[in-house]
CSV table of C-alpha atoms and ligand atoms in Angstrom, one decimal:
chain,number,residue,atom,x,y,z
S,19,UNK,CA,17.0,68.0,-115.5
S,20,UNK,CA,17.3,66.5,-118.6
S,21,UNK,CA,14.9,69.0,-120.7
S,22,UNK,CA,16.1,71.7,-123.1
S,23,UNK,CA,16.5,75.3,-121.1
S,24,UNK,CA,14.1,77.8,-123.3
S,25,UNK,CA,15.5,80.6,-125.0
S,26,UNK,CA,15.0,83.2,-122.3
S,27,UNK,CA,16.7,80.7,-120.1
S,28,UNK,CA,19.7,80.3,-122.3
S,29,UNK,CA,19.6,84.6,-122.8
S,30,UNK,CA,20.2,85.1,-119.5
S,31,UNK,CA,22.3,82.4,-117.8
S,32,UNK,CA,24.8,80.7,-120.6
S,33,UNK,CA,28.3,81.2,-120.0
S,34,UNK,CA,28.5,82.6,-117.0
S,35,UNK,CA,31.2,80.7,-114.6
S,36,UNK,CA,31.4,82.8,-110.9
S,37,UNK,CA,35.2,83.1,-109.6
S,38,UNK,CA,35.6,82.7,-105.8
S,39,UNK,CA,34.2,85.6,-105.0
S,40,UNK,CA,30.9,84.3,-105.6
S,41,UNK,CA,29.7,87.3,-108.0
S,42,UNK,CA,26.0,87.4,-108.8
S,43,UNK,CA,26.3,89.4,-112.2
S,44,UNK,CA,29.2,88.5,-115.1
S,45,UNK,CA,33.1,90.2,-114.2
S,46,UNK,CA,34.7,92.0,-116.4
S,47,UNK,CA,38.1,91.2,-117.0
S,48,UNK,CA,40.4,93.8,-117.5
S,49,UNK,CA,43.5,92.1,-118.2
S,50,UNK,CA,45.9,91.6,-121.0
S,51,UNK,CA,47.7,88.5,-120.2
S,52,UNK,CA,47.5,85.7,-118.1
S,53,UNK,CA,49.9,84.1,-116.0
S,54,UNK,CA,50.8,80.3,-115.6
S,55,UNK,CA,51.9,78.1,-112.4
S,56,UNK,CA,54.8,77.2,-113.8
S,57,UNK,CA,56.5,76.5,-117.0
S,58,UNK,CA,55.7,73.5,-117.6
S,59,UNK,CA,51.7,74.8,-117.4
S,60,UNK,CA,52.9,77.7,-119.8
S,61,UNK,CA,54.5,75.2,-122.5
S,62,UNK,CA,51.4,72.9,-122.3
S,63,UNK,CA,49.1,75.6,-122.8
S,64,UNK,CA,51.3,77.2,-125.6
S,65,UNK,CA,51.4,73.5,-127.5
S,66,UNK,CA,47.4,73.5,-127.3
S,67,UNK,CA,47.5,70.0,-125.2
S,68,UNK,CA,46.1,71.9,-122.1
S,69,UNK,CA,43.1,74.7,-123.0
S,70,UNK,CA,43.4,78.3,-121.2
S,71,UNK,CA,44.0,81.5,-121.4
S,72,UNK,CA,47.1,82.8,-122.5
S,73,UNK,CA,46.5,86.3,-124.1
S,74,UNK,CA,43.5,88.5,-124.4
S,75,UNK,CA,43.9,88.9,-128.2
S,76,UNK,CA,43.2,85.3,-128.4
S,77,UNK,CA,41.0,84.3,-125.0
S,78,UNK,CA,38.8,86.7,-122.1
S,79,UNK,CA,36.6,84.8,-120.0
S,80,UNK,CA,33.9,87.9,-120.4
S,81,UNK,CA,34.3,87.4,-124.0
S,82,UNK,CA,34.2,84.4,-124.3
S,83,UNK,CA,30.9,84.4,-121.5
S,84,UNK,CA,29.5,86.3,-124.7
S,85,UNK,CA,30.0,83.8,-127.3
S,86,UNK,CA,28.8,81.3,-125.6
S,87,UNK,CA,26.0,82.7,-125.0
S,88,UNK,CA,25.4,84.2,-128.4
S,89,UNK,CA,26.3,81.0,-130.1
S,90,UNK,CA,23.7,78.9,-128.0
S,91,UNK,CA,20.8,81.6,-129.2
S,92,UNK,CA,21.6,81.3,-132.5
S,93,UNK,CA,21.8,77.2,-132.2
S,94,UNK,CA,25.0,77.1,-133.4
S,95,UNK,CA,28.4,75.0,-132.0
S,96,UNK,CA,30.6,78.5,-131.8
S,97,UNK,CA,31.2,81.5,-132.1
S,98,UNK,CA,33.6,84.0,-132.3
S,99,UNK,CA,33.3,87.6,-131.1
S,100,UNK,CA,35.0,91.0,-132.9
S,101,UNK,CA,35.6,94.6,-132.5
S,102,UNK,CA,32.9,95.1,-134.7
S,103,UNK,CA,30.4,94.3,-137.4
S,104,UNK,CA,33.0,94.5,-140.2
S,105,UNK,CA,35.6,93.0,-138.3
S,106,UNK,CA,33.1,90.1,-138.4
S,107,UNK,CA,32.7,90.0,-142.1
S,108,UNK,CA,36.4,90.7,-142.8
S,109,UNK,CA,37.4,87.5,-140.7
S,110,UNK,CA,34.6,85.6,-142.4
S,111,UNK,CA,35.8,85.9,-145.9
S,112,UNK,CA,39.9,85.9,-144.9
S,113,UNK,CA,39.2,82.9,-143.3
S,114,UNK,CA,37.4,81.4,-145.5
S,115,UNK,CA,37.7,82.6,-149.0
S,116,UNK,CA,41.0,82.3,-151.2
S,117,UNK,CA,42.6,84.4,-153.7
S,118,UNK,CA,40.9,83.8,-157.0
S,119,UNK,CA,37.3,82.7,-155.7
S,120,UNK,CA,34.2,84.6,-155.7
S,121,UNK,CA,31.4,85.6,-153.4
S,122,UNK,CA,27.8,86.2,-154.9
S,123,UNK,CA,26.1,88.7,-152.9
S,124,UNK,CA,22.8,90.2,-152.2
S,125,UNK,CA,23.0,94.2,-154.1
S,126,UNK,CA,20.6,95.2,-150.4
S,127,UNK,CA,24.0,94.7,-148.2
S,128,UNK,CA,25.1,96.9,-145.1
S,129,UNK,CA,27.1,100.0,-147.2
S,130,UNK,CA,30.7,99.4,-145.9
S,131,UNK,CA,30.2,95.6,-146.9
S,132,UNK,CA,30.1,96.6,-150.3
S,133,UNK,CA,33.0,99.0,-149.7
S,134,UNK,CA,35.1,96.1,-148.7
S,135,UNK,CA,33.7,93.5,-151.4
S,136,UNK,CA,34.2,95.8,-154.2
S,137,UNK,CA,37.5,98.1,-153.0
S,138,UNK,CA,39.3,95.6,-150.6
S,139,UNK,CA,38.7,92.2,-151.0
S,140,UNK,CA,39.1,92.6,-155.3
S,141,UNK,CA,43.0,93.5,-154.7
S,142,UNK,CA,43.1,89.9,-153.5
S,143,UNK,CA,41.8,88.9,-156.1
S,144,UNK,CA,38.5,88.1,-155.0
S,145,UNK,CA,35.5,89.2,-157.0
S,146,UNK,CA,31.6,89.3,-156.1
S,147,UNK,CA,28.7,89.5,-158.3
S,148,UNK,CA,25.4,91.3,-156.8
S,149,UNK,CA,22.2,90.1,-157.2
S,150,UNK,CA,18.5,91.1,-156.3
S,151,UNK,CA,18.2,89.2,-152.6
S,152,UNK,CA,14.4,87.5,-153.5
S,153,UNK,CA,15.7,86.3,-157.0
S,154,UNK,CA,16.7,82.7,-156.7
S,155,UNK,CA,17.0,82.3,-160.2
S,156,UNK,CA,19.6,85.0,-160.6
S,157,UNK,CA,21.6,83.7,-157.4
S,158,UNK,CA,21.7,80.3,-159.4
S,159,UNK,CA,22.7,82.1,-162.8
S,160,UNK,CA,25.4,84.3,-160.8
S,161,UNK,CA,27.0,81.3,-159.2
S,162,UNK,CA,30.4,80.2,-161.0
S,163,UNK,CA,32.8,77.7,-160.5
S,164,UNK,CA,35.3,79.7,-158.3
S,165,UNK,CA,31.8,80.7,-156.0
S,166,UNK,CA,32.5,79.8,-152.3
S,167,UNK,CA,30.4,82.0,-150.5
S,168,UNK,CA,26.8,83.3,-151.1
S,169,UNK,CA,26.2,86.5,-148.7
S,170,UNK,CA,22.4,87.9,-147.6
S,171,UNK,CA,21.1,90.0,-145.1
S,172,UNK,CA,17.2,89.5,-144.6
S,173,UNK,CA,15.1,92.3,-144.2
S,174,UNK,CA,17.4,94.0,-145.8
S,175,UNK,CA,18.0,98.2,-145.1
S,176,UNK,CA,16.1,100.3,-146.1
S,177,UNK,CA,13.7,98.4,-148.0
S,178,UNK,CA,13.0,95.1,-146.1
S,179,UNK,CA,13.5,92.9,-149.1
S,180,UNK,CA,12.9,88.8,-147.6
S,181,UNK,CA,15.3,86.7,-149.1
S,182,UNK,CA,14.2,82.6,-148.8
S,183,UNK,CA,16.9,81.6,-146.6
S,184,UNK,CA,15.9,77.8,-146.7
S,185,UNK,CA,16.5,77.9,-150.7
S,186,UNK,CA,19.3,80.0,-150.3
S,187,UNK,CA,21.2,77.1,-148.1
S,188,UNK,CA,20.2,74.2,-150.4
S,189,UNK,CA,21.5,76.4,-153.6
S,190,UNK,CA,24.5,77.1,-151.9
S,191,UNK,CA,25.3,73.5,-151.0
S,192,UNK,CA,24.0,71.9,-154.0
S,193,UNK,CA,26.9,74.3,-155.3
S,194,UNK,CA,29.5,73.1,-152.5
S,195,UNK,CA,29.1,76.9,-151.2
S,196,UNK,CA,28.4,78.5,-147.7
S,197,UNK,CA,25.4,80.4,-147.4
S,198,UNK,CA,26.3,83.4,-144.6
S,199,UNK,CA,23.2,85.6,-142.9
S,200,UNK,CA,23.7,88.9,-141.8
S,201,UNK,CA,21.3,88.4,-138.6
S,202,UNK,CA,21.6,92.2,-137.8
S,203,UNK,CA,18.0,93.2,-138.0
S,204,UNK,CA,16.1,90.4,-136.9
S,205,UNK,CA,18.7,88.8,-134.2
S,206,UNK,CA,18.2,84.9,-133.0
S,207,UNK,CA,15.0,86.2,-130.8
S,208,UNK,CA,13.1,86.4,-134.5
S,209,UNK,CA,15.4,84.6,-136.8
S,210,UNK,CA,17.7,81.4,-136.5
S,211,UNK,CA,19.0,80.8,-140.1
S,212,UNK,CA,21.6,78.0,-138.8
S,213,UNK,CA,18.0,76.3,-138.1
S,214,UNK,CA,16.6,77.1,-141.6
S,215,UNK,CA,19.8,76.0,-143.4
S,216,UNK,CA,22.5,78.7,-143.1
S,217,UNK,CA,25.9,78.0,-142.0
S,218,UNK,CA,27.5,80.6,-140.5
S,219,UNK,CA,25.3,84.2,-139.5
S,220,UNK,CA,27.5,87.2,-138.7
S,221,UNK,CA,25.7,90.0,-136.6
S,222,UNK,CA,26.7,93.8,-136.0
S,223,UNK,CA,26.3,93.5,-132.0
S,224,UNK,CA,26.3,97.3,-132.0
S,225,UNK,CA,22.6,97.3,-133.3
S,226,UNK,CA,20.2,95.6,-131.0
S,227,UNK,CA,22.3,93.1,-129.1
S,228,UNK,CA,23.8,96.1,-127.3
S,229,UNK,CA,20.4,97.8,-128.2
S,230,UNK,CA,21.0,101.0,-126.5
S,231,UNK,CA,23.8,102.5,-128.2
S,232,UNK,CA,26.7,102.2,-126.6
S,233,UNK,CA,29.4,99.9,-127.7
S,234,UNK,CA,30.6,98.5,-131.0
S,235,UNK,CA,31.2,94.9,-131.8
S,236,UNK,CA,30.5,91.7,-133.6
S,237,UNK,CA,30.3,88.5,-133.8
S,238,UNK,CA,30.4,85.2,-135.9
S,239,UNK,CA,28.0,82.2,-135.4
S,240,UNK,CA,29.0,78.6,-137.4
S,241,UNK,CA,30.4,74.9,-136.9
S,242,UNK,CA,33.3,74.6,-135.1
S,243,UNK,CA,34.8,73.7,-138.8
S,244,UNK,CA,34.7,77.0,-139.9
S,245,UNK,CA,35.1,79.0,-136.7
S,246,UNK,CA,38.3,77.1,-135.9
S,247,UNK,CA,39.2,78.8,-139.3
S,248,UNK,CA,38.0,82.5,-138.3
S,249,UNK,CA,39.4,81.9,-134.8
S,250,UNK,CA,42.4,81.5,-136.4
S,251,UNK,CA,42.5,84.5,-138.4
S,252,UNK,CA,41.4,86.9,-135.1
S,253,UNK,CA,43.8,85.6,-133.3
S,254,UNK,CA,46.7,86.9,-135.2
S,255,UNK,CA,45.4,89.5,-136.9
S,256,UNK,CA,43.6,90.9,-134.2
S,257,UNK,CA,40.3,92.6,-134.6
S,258,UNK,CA,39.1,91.0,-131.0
S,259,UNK,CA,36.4,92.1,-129.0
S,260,UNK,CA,37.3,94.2,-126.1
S,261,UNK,CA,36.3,92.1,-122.5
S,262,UNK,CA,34.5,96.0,-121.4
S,263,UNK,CA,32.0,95.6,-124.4
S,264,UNK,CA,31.4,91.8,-124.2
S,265,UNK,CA,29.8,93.0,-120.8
S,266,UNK,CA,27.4,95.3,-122.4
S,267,UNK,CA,26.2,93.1,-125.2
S,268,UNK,CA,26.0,90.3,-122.2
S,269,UNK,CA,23.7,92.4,-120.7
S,270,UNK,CA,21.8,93.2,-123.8
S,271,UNK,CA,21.2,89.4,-124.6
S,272,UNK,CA,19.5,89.4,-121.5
S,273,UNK,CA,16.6,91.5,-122.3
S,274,UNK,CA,17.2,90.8,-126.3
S,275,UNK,CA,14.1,88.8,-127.2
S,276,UNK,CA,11.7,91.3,-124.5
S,277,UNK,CA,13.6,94.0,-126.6
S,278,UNK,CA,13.3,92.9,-130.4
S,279,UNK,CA,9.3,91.9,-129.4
S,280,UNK,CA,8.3,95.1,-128.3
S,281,UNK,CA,10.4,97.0,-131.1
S,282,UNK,CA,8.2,94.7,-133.1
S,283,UNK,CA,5.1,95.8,-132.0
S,284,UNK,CA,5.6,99.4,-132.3
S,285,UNK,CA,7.3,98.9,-135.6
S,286,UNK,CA,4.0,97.6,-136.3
S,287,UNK,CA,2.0,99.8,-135.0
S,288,UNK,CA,3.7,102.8,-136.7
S,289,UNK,CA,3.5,101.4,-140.2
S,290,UNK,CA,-0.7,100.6,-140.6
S,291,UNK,CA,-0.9,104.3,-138.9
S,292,UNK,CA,1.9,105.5,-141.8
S,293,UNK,CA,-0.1,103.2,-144.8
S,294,UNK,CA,-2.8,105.8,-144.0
S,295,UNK,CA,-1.2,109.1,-144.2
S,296,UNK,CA,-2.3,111.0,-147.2
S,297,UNK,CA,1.1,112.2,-147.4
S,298,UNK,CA,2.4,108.4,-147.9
S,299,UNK,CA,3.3,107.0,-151.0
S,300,UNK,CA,4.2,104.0,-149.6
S,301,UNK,CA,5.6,101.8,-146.8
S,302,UNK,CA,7.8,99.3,-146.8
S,303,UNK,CA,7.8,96.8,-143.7
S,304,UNK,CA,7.6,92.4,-144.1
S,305,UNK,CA,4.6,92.7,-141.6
S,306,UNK,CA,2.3,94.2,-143.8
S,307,UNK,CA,0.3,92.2,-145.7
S,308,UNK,CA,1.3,94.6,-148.5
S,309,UNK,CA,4.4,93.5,-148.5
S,310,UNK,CA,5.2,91.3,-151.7
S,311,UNK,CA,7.1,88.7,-149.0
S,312,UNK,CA,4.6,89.0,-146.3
S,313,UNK,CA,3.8,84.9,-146.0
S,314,UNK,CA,8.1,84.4,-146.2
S,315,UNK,CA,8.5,86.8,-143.3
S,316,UNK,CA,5.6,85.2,-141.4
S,317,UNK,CA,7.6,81.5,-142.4
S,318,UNK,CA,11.0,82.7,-141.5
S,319,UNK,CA,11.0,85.3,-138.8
S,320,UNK,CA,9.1,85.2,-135.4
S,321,UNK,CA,8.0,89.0,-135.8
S,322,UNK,CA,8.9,91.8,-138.2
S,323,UNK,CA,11.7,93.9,-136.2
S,324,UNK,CA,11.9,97.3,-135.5
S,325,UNK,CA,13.1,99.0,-139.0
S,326,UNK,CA,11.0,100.3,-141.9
S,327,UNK,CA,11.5,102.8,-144.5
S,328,UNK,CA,8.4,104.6,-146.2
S,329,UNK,CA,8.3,107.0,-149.1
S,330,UNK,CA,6.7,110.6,-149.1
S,331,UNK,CA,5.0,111.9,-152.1
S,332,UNK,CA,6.6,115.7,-151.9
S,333,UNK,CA,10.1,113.9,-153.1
S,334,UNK,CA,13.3,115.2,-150.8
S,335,UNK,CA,11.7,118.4,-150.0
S,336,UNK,CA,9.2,116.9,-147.9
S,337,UNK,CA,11.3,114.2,-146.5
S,338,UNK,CA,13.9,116.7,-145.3
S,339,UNK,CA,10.9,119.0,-143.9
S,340,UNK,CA,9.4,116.1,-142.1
S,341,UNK,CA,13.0,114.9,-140.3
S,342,UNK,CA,13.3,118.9,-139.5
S,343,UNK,CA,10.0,118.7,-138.1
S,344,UNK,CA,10.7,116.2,-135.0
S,345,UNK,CA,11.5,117.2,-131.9
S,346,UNK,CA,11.9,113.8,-129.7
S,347,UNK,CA,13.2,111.6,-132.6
S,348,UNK,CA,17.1,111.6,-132.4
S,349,UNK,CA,18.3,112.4,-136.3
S,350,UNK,CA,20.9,109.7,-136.9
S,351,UNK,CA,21.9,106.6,-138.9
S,352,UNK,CA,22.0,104.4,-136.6
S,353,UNK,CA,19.7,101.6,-135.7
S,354,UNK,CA,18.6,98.9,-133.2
S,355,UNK,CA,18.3,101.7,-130.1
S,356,UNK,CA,15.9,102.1,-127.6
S,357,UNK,CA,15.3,105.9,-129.1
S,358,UNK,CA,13.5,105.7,-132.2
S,359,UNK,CA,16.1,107.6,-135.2
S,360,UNK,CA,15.5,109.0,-138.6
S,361,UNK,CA,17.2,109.1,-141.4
S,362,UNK,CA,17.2,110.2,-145.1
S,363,UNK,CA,19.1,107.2,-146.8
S,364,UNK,CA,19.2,108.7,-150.4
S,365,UNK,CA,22.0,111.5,-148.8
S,366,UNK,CA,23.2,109.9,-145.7
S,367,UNK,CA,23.9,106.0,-145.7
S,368,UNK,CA,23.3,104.9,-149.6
S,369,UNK,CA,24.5,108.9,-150.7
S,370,UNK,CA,27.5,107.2,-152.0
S,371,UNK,CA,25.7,104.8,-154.5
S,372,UNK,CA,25.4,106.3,-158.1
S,373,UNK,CA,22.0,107.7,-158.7
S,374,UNK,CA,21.3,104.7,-160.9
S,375,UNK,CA,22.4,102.5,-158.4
S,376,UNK,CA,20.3,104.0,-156.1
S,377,UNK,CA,17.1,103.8,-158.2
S,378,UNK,CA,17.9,100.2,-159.1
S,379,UNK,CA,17.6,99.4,-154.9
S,380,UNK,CA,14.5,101.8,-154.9
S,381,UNK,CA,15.6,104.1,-152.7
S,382,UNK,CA,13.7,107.7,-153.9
S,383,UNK,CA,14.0,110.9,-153.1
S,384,UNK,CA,11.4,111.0,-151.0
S,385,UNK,CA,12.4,107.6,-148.4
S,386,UNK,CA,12.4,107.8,-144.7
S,387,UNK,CA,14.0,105.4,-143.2
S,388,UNK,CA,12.8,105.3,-139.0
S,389,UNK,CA,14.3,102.5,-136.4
S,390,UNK,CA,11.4,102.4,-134.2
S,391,UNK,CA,12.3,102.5,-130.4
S,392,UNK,CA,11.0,101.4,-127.1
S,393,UNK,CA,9.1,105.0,-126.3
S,394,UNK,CA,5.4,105.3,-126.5
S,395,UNK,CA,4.0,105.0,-129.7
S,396,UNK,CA,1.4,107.7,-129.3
S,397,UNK,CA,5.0,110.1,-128.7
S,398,UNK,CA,6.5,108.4,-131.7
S,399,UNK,CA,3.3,109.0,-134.2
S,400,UNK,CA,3.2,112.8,-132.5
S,401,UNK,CA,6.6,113.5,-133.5
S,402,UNK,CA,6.3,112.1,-137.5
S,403,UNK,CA,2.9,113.8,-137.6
S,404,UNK,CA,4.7,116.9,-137.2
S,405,UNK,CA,6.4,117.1,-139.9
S,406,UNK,CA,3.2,115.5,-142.2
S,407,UNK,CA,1.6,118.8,-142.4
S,408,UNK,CA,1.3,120.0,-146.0
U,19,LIG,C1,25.9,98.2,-138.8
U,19,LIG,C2,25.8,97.0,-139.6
U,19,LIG,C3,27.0,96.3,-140.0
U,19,LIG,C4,28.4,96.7,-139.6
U,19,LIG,O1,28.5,96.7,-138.2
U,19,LIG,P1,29.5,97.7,-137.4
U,19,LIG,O2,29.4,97.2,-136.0
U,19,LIG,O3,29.1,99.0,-137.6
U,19,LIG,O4,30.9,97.4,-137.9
U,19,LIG,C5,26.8,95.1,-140.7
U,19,LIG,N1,25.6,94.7,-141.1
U,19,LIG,C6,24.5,95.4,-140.8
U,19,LIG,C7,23.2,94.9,-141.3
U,19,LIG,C8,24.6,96.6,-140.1
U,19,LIG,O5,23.4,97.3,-139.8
C-alpha cells in the first residue's frame, strides 16, 4: 500500500496501537505514573535517550492516540493536547512569545482570549493590537518590530467575518512572524490552514470535536519546532489533557467530518429560510452569497459550518421574546452540539464588551446567535418560527 489513506481513513484509525488484549476500540488509561524494568530503563528514559512514558502530566497513550490523530487531520507534524481551549492558547503564546513582544490580533476573537491578551499576558509585558480580521492593510500597518505572532479565528463568532488566511501566512512571514488559526468552527473536516499557509492552528476540542457536549479540552497543531516548545511548557506547568476526555474527542474525530457536513447543511438550510423572514433584518452566515466573503469561504473552507448569527428588526425585545418562545432549542452559549442552542450575544458572551465596542463588532440589540444541530430542520425552523410571531 503505498497510497495516501483519505481523511475518513485517517479520522477513524490513526493512533490507535492495541495492548495484548487485543481490544477492538481505543483503552483508556487511567494511570498516573508508569513504572520501569529496572533502573537503568528509568535513568535512560529520564535522560531522553530512550522514548516512553514516565508521568501522565507529560505522556498517556490515550492522549497521545488523540494527537496523533488530530495532528494527521490537520496535516500537521504534532500536536499537543490540553485541558482546554485556553489552556491551548495560554501554552501557545508562553511558549512562544517573550516578555516585551507583541501579538496582533483579530478584534472577532473567542471572549476569554481577549481576557487573557489584554488582563494577563500585558503584566508580562506583552501587548496586542486588534485589528478588523478581513483588513489586510490594517494587519500590515499594526505589525511592529517586537510583532511575533499574528492571531485569527475564521468565521469568526458571532458574525462570521472570513479572514484570507493564505495572505495572512505570507504577511506574517514576510514579517518573521507566526500566523496561528483558531480552527474552532470549521475543524480540519472544512478547514486545513497549515495547508493554506498557517503555522500552528489551536482548536477548542470542546466544540465539535467532542461535538456532543461533554468534555472540555484542547489542542495545539504545528511543526515539531514549535510544539517541542509548547510541549515543553505543558509539561511543567501542567494544563494536560485528562486520558478520560482524550477518549471522547477520539471518538468524536471519528464521526467529525459526517458531523461538521451535516451541521453544514442544516446551517444552510436554516439561513435562506431566515433571509426571508419578514421579521429579519439580516443574516449573517459565509454561505450566503450575501455574504461580503462569500467566494473566500467557498476558496478556503470545504462548507460553511454550523454557526450563524442574524439580526431581528424589533431590537432586544424581540430577540429575547423569540429565545423565550422555543421549546426544543436548548438556551445556552455553547456551541458545536448535536442540539441546536440560542443565544443573545449582546448580554451573554460579548455583555462584557463596552457598548461601543460592541457596536464597533456589529453586534446589535437585536442579534441571535443559533449553533445549528443534527435534529430535523423542519423541528428546528418550527421552534424559531415560534417566537417570529409579531
Ligand atoms: C470555546 C472556544 C475557545 C475556548 O475553549 P475552551 O475549551 O472553552 O477553553 C477558544 N476559541 C473558540 C473559537 C471557542 O469557541
Amino acid at each position: 500500500m503505498d497510497h495516501e489513506p483519505g481523511f475518513d481513513t485517517l479520522a477513524v484509525r490513526t493512533g490507535q496501537q492495541r495492548t495484548n488484549e487485543r481490544e477492538q476500540g481505543e483503552p483508556i488509561f487511567t494511570t498516573s505514573s508508569y513504572v520501569f524494568r529496572n533502573a537503568a530503563e528509568a535513568a535512560a528514559v529520564f535522560s531522553g535517550e530512550q522514548p516512553g512514558n514516565i508521568y501522565s502530566r507529560f505522556t498517556n497513550p490515550t492522549v497521545r492516540t488523540f494527537e496523533q490523530r488530530l495532528a494527521a487531520l490537520e496535516g500537521g507534524e504534532r500536536c499537543v493536547a490540553t485541558a482546554s481551549g485556553m489552556a491551548a492558547i495560554l501554552s501557545c503564546c508562553m511558549a512562544l512569545l517573550d516578555a516585551g513582544e507583541h501579538i496582533v490580533s483579530s478584534r472577532a476573537i473567542f471572549g476569554s482570549i481577549t481576557v487573557l491578551f489584554n488582563d494577563h499576558l500585558s503584566r508580562f509585558g506583552i501587548e496586542t493590537s486588534y485589528v478588523t480580521p478581513a483588513d489586510l492593510d490594517a494587519w500590515e500597518q499594526a505589525i511592529q518590530p517586537n510583532t511575533r505572532l499574528l492571531f485569527v479565528e475564521t468565521p469568526s463568532n458571532p458574525m462570521a467575518e472570513i479572514a484570507d488566511i493564505g495572505a495572512l501566512a505570507e504577511l506574517a512571514h514576510a514579517h518573521n512572524c507566526l500566523l496561528v488559526v483558531d480552527n474552532c468552527f470549521c475543524t480540519p473536516a472544512l478547514q486545513q490552514p497549515l495547508a493554506m499557509g498557517a503555522d500552528i492552528v489551536i482548536h477548542s476540542a470542546t466544540k465539535y470535536i467532542d461535538g456532543q457536549g461533554r468534555a472540555i479540552g484542547g489542542a495545539v497543531i504545528g511543526r515539531t519546532e514549535q510544539m517541542e516548545k509548547v510541549f515543553g511548557f505543558l509539561r511543567t506547568a501542567g494544563p494536560s489533557m485528562s486520558p478520560f476526555n482524550a477518549w471522547i474527542f477520539l471518538k468524536g474525530l471519528e464521526t467529525l467530518r459526517l458531523r461538521m457536513e451535516a451541521h453544514s447543511a442544516n446551517a444552510l438550510n436554516l439561513a435562506h429560510w431566515l433571509e426571508q423572514q419578514a421579521q429579519v433584518k439580516r443574516v449573517y452566515y459565509s454561505g450566503l452569497t450575501s455574504h461580503p466573503q462569500h467566494e473566500l469561504a467557498k476558496r478556503q473552507q470545504h462548507a460553511f459550518g454550523g454557526v450563524l448569527a442574524f439580526e431581528l428588526k424589533g431590537g432586544k425585545e424581540a430577540a429575547w421574546h423569540l429565545i423565550d418562545s422555543t421549546k426544543m432549542i436548548s438556551i445556552t452559549a455553547n456551541l458545536g452540539d448535536t442540539k441546536t442552542t440560542i443565544t443573545h450575544p449582546a448580554t451573554t458572551t460579548h455583555g462584557r464588551l463596552t457598548p461601543e465596542a460592541r457596536a464597533s463588532a456589529g453586534i446589535g440589540d437585536g442579534l441571535i446567535r443559533i449553533s445549528v444541530g443534527l435534529e430535523a430542520i423542519s423541528d428546528i425552523k418550527t421552534d424559531i418560527e415560534r417566537g417570529m410571531r409579531n
